[in-house]
Tab-separated table of C-alpha atoms in Angstrom:
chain	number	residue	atom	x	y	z
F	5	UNK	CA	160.180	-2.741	125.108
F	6	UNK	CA	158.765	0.493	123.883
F	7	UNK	CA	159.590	3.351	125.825
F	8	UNK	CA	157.015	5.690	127.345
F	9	UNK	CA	155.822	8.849	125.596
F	10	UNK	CA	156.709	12.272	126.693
F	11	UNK	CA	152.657	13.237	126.416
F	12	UNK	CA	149.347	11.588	126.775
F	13	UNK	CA	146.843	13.937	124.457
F	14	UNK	CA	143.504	13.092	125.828
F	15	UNK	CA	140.831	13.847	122.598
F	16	UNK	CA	137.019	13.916	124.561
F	17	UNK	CA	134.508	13.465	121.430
F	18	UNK	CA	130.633	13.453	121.103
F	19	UNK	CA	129.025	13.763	117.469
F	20	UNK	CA	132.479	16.133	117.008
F	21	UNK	CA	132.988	15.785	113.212
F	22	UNK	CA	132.163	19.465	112.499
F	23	UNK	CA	135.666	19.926	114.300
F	24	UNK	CA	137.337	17.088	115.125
F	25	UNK	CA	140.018	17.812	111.317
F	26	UNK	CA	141.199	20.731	112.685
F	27	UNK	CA	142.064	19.164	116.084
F	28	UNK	CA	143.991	16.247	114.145
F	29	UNK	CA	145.427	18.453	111.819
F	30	UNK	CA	146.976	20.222	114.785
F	31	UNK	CA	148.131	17.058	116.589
F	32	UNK	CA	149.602	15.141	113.365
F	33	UNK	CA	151.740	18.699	112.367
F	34	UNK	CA	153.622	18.837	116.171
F	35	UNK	CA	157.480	18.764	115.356
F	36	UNK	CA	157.813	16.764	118.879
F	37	UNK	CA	156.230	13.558	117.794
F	38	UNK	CA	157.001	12.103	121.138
F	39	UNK	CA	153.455	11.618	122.031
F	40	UNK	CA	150.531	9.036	122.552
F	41	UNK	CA	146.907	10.564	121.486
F	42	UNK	CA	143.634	9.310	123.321
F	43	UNK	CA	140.616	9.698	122.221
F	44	UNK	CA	137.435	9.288	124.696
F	45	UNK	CA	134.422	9.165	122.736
F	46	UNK	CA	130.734	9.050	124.449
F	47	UNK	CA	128.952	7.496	121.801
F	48	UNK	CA	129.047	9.392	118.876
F	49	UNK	CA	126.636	8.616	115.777
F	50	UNK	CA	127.683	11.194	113.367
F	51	UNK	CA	131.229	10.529	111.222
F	52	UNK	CA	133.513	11.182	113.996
F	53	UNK	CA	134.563	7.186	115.086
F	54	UNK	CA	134.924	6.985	111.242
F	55	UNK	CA	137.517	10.177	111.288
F	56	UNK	CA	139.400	8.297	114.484
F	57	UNK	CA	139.696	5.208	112.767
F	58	UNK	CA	141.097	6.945	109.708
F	59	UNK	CA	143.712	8.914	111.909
F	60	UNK	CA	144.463	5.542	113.805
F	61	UNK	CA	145.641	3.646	110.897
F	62	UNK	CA	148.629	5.358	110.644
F	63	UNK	CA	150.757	4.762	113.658
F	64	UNK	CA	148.368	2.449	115.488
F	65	UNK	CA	150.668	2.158	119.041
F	66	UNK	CA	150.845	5.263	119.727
F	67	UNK	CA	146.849	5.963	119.273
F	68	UNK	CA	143.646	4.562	120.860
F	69	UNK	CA	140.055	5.155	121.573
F	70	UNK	CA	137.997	4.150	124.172
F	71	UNK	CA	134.514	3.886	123.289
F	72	UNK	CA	130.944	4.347	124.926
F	73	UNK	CA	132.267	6.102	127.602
F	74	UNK	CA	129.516	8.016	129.438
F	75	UNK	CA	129.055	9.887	132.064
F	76	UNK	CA	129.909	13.037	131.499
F	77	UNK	CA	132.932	15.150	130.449
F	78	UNK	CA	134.726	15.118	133.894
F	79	UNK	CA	134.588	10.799	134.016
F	80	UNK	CA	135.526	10.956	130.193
F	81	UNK	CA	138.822	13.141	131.162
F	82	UNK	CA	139.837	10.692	133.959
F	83	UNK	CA	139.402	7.376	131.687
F	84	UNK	CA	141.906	9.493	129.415
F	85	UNK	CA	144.222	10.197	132.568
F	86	UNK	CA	143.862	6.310	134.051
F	87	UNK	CA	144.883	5.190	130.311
F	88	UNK	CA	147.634	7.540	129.789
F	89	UNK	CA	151.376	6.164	129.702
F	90	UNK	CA	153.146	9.112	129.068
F	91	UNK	CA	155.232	11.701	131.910
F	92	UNK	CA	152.653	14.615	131.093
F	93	UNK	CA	148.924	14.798	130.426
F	94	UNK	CA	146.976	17.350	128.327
F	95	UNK	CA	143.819	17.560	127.681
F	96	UNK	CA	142.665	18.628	124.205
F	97	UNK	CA	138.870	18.653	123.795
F	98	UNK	CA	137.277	17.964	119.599
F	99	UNK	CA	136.837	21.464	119.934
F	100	UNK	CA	139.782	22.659	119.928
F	101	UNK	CA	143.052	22.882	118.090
F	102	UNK	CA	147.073	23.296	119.129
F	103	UNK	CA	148.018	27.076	118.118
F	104	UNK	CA	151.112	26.149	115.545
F	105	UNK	CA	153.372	23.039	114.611
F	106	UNK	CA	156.018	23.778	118.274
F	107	UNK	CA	153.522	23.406	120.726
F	108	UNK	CA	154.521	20.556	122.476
F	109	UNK	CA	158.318	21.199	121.362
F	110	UNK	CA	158.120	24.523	123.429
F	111	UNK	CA	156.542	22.846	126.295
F	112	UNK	CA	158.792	19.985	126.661
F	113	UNK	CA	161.604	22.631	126.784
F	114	UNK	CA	160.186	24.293	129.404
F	115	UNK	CA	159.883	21.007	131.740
F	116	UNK	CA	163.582	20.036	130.398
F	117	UNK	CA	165.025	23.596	131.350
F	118	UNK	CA	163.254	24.111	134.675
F	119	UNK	CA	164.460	20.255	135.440
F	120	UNK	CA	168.270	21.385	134.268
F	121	UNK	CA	167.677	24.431	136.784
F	122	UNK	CA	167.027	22.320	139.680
F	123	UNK	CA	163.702	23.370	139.991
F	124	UNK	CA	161.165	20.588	138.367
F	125	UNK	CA	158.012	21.256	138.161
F	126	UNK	CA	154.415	19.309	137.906
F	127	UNK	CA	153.036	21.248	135.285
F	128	UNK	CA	152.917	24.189	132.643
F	129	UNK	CA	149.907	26.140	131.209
F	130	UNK	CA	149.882	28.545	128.556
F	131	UNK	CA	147.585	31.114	126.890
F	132	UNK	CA	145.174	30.260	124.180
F	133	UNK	CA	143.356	32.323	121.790
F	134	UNK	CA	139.674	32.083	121.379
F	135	UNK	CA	138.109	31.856	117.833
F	136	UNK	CA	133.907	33.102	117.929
F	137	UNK	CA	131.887	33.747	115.477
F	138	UNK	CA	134.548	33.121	112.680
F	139	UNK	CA	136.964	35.559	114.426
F	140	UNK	CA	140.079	35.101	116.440
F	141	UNK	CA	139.707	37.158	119.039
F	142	UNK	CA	143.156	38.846	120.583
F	143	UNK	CA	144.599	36.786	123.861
F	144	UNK	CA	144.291	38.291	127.317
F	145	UNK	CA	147.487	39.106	129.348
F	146	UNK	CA	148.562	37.004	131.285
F	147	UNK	CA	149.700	38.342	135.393
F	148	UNK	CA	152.311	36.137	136.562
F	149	UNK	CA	150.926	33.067	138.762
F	150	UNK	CA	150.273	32.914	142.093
F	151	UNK	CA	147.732	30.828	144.658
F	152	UNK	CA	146.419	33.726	145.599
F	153	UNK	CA	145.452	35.822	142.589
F	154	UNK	CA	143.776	32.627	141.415
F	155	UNK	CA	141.686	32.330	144.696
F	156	UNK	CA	140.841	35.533	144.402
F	157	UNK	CA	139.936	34.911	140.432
F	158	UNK	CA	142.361	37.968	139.358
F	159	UNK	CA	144.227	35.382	136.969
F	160	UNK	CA	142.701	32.451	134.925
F	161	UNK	CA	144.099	28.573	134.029
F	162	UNK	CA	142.692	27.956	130.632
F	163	UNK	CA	142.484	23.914	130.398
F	164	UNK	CA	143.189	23.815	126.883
F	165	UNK	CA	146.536	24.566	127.154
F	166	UNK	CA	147.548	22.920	130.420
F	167	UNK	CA	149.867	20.159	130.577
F	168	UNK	CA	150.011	18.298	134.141
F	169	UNK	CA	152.784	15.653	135.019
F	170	UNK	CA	150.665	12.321	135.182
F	171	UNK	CA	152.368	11.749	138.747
F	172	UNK	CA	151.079	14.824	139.884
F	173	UNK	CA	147.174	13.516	139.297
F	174	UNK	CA	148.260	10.573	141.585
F	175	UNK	CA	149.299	13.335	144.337
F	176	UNK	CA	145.941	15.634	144.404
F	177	UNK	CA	143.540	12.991	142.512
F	178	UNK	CA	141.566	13.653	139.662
F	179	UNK	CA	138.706	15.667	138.275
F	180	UNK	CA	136.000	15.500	140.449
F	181	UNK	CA	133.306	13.603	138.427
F	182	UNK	CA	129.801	15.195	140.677
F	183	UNK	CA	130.935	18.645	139.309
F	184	UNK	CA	129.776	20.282	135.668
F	185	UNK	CA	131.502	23.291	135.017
F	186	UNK	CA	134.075	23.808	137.388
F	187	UNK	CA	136.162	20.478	137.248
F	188	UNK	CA	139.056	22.370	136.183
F	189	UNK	CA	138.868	24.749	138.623
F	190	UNK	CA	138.451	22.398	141.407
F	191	UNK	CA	141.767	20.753	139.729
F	192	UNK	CA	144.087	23.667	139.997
F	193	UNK	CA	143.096	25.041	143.170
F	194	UNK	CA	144.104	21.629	144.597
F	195	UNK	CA	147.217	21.285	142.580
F	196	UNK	CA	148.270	25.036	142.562
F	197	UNK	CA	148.257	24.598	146.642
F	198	UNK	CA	151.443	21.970	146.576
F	199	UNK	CA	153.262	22.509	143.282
F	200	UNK	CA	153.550	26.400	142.225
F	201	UNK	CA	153.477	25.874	137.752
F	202	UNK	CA	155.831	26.832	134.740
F	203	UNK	CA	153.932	29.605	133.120
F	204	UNK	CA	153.988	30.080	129.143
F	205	UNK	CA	153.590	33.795	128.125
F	206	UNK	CA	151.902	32.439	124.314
F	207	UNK	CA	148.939	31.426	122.877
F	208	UNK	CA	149.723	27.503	122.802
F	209	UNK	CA	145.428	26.480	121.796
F	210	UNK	CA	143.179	27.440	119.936
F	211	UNK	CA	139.322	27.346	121.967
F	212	UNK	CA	136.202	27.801	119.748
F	213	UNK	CA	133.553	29.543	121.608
F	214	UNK	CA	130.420	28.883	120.564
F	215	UNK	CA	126.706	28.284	121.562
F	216	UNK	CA	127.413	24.409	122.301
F	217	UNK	CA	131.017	25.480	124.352
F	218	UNK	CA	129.346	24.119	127.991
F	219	UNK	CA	131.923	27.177	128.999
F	220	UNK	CA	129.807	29.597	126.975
F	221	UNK	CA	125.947	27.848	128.044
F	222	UNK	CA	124.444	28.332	131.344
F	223	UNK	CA	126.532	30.587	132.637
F	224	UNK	CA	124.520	31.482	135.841
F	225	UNK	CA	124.752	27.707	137.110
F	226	UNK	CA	128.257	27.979	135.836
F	227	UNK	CA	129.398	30.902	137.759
F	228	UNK	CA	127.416	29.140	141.081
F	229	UNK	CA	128.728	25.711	140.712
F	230	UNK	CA	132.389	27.987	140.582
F	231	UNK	CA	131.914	29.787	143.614
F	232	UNK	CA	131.053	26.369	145.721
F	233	UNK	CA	133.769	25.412	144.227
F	234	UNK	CA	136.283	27.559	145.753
F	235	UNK	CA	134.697	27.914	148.916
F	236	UNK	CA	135.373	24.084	149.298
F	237	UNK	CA	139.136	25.822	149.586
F	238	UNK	CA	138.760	28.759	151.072
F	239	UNK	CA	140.940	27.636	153.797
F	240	UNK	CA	143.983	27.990	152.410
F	241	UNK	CA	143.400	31.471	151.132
F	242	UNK	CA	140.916	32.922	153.114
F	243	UNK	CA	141.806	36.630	152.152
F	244	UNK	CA	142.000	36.102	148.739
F	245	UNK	CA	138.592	33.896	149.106
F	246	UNK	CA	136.814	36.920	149.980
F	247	UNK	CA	138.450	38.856	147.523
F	248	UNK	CA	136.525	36.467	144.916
F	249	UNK	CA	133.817	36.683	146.785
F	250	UNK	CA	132.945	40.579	145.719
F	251	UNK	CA	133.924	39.971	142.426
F	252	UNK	CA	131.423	36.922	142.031
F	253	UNK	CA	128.311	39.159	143.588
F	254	UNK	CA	129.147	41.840	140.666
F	255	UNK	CA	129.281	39.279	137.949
F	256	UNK	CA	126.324	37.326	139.591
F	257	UNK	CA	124.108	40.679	139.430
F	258	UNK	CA	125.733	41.585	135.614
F	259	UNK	CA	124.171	38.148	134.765
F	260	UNK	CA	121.167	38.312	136.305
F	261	UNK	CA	120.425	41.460	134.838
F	262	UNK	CA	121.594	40.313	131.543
F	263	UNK	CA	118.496	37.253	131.681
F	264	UNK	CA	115.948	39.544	132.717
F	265	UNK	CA	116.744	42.032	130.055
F	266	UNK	CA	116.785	38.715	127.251
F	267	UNK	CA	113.298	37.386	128.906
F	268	UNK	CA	112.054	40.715	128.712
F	269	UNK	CA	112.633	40.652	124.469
């Protein structure tokens, strides 16, 4: 009987073949090879379900695709979490590519050691380093974690580099599938209030930003969809909550401002 994989990569692809090399490229390089990789496709017409099939011809067991999945990107992340076998989930989107050949090497360590220390925990996140326009722009600094400086949106979770223990979706549940933009979010503020993470001071992925990034587009219905969001858990935090709160009224206005001033052109 074939033992379970240490990770479940989750791939989420629509028309991706503009990108999709770089994210296999990254995968198939990985010095920890202990790993299943998903792919989640929603009906793509372009090359990219030729590129999968090429990729899953070698090593066919340890890499599937589910097809015609619609429904948006929050349903197509659970069907990768309901098919996943292996002790710790991440979620790497067509976009996107793993920052060097030891990412999941380095992560795995840091489960292993803080299991050795007595102290397991349900997941890890790391920093990643965004590439626009052509450029890689320089990561951000990363404050040490805590519930409350993420309530109060003084620290960020980038999903990219987040790896959750699949047991720990069966504790909080999964991504909410009504919500958008702020699934993530929504994720972490439930799982950050039971199991504190395993912080990774380094650029572990690589996240385009571009005009099609749904992170980048409508940023105004992004930013609202966020703050009902975390008022849905504003119980457990309430300081911190209205901490937020300020800071979302300055970047609401800053946004605001900025679509006037682009209508106005």
């Amino acid at each position: 009987m074939q033992s379970k994989p240490t990770f479940s990569i989750v791939t989420c692809t629509w028309n991706s073949a503009a990108t999709l090399a770089d994210t296999l490229a990254s995968v198939q390089s990985q010095t920890c090879q202990d790993f299943e990789h998903i792919f989640v496709d929603g009906g793509s017409t372009d090359g990219t379900l030729d590129m999968i099939a090429a990729y899953l011809a070698d090593q066919p067991g340890k890499k599937r695709v589910l097809r015609d999945v619609g429904g948006g990107i929050s349903r197509a992340m659970n069907q990768g979490i309901e098919a996943a076998q292996g002790e710790y989930i991440a979620h790497l989107h067509s976009d996107d590519y793993y920052n060097g050949p030891d990412v999941l090497a380095t992560v795995k360590r840091v489960f292993e050691q803080a299991a050795a220390a007595g102290r397991p925990v349900d997941w890890a996140y790391g920093n990643i380093q965004v590439l626009k326009d052509g450029k890689m722009v320089p990561p951000y600094a990363m404050p040490a974690f805590s519930y409350r400086s993420f309530v109060a949106g003084r620290s960020s979770i980038p999903h990219p580099a987040v790896f959750v223990r699949k047991a720990a979706f069966e504790r909080v549940g999964n991504f909410d599938e009504k919500l958008k933009y702020a699934m993530d979010i929504d994720l972490w503020l439930r799982l950050g209030a039971v199991a504190h993470p395993a912080m990774i001071d380094q650029p572990l992925t690589v996240f385009r930003d571009h005009e099609g990034s749904v992170s980048s587009a409508n940023r105004v219905k992004a930013r609202q969809e966020e703050f009902n969001v975390r008022r849905r858990h504003m119980d457990k935090a309430p300081l911190a909550f209205g901490i937020y709160c300020l800071r979302y009224l300055k970047r609401m206005r800053a946004l605001q401002a900025e679509s006037r001033a682009v209508a106005a052109t």
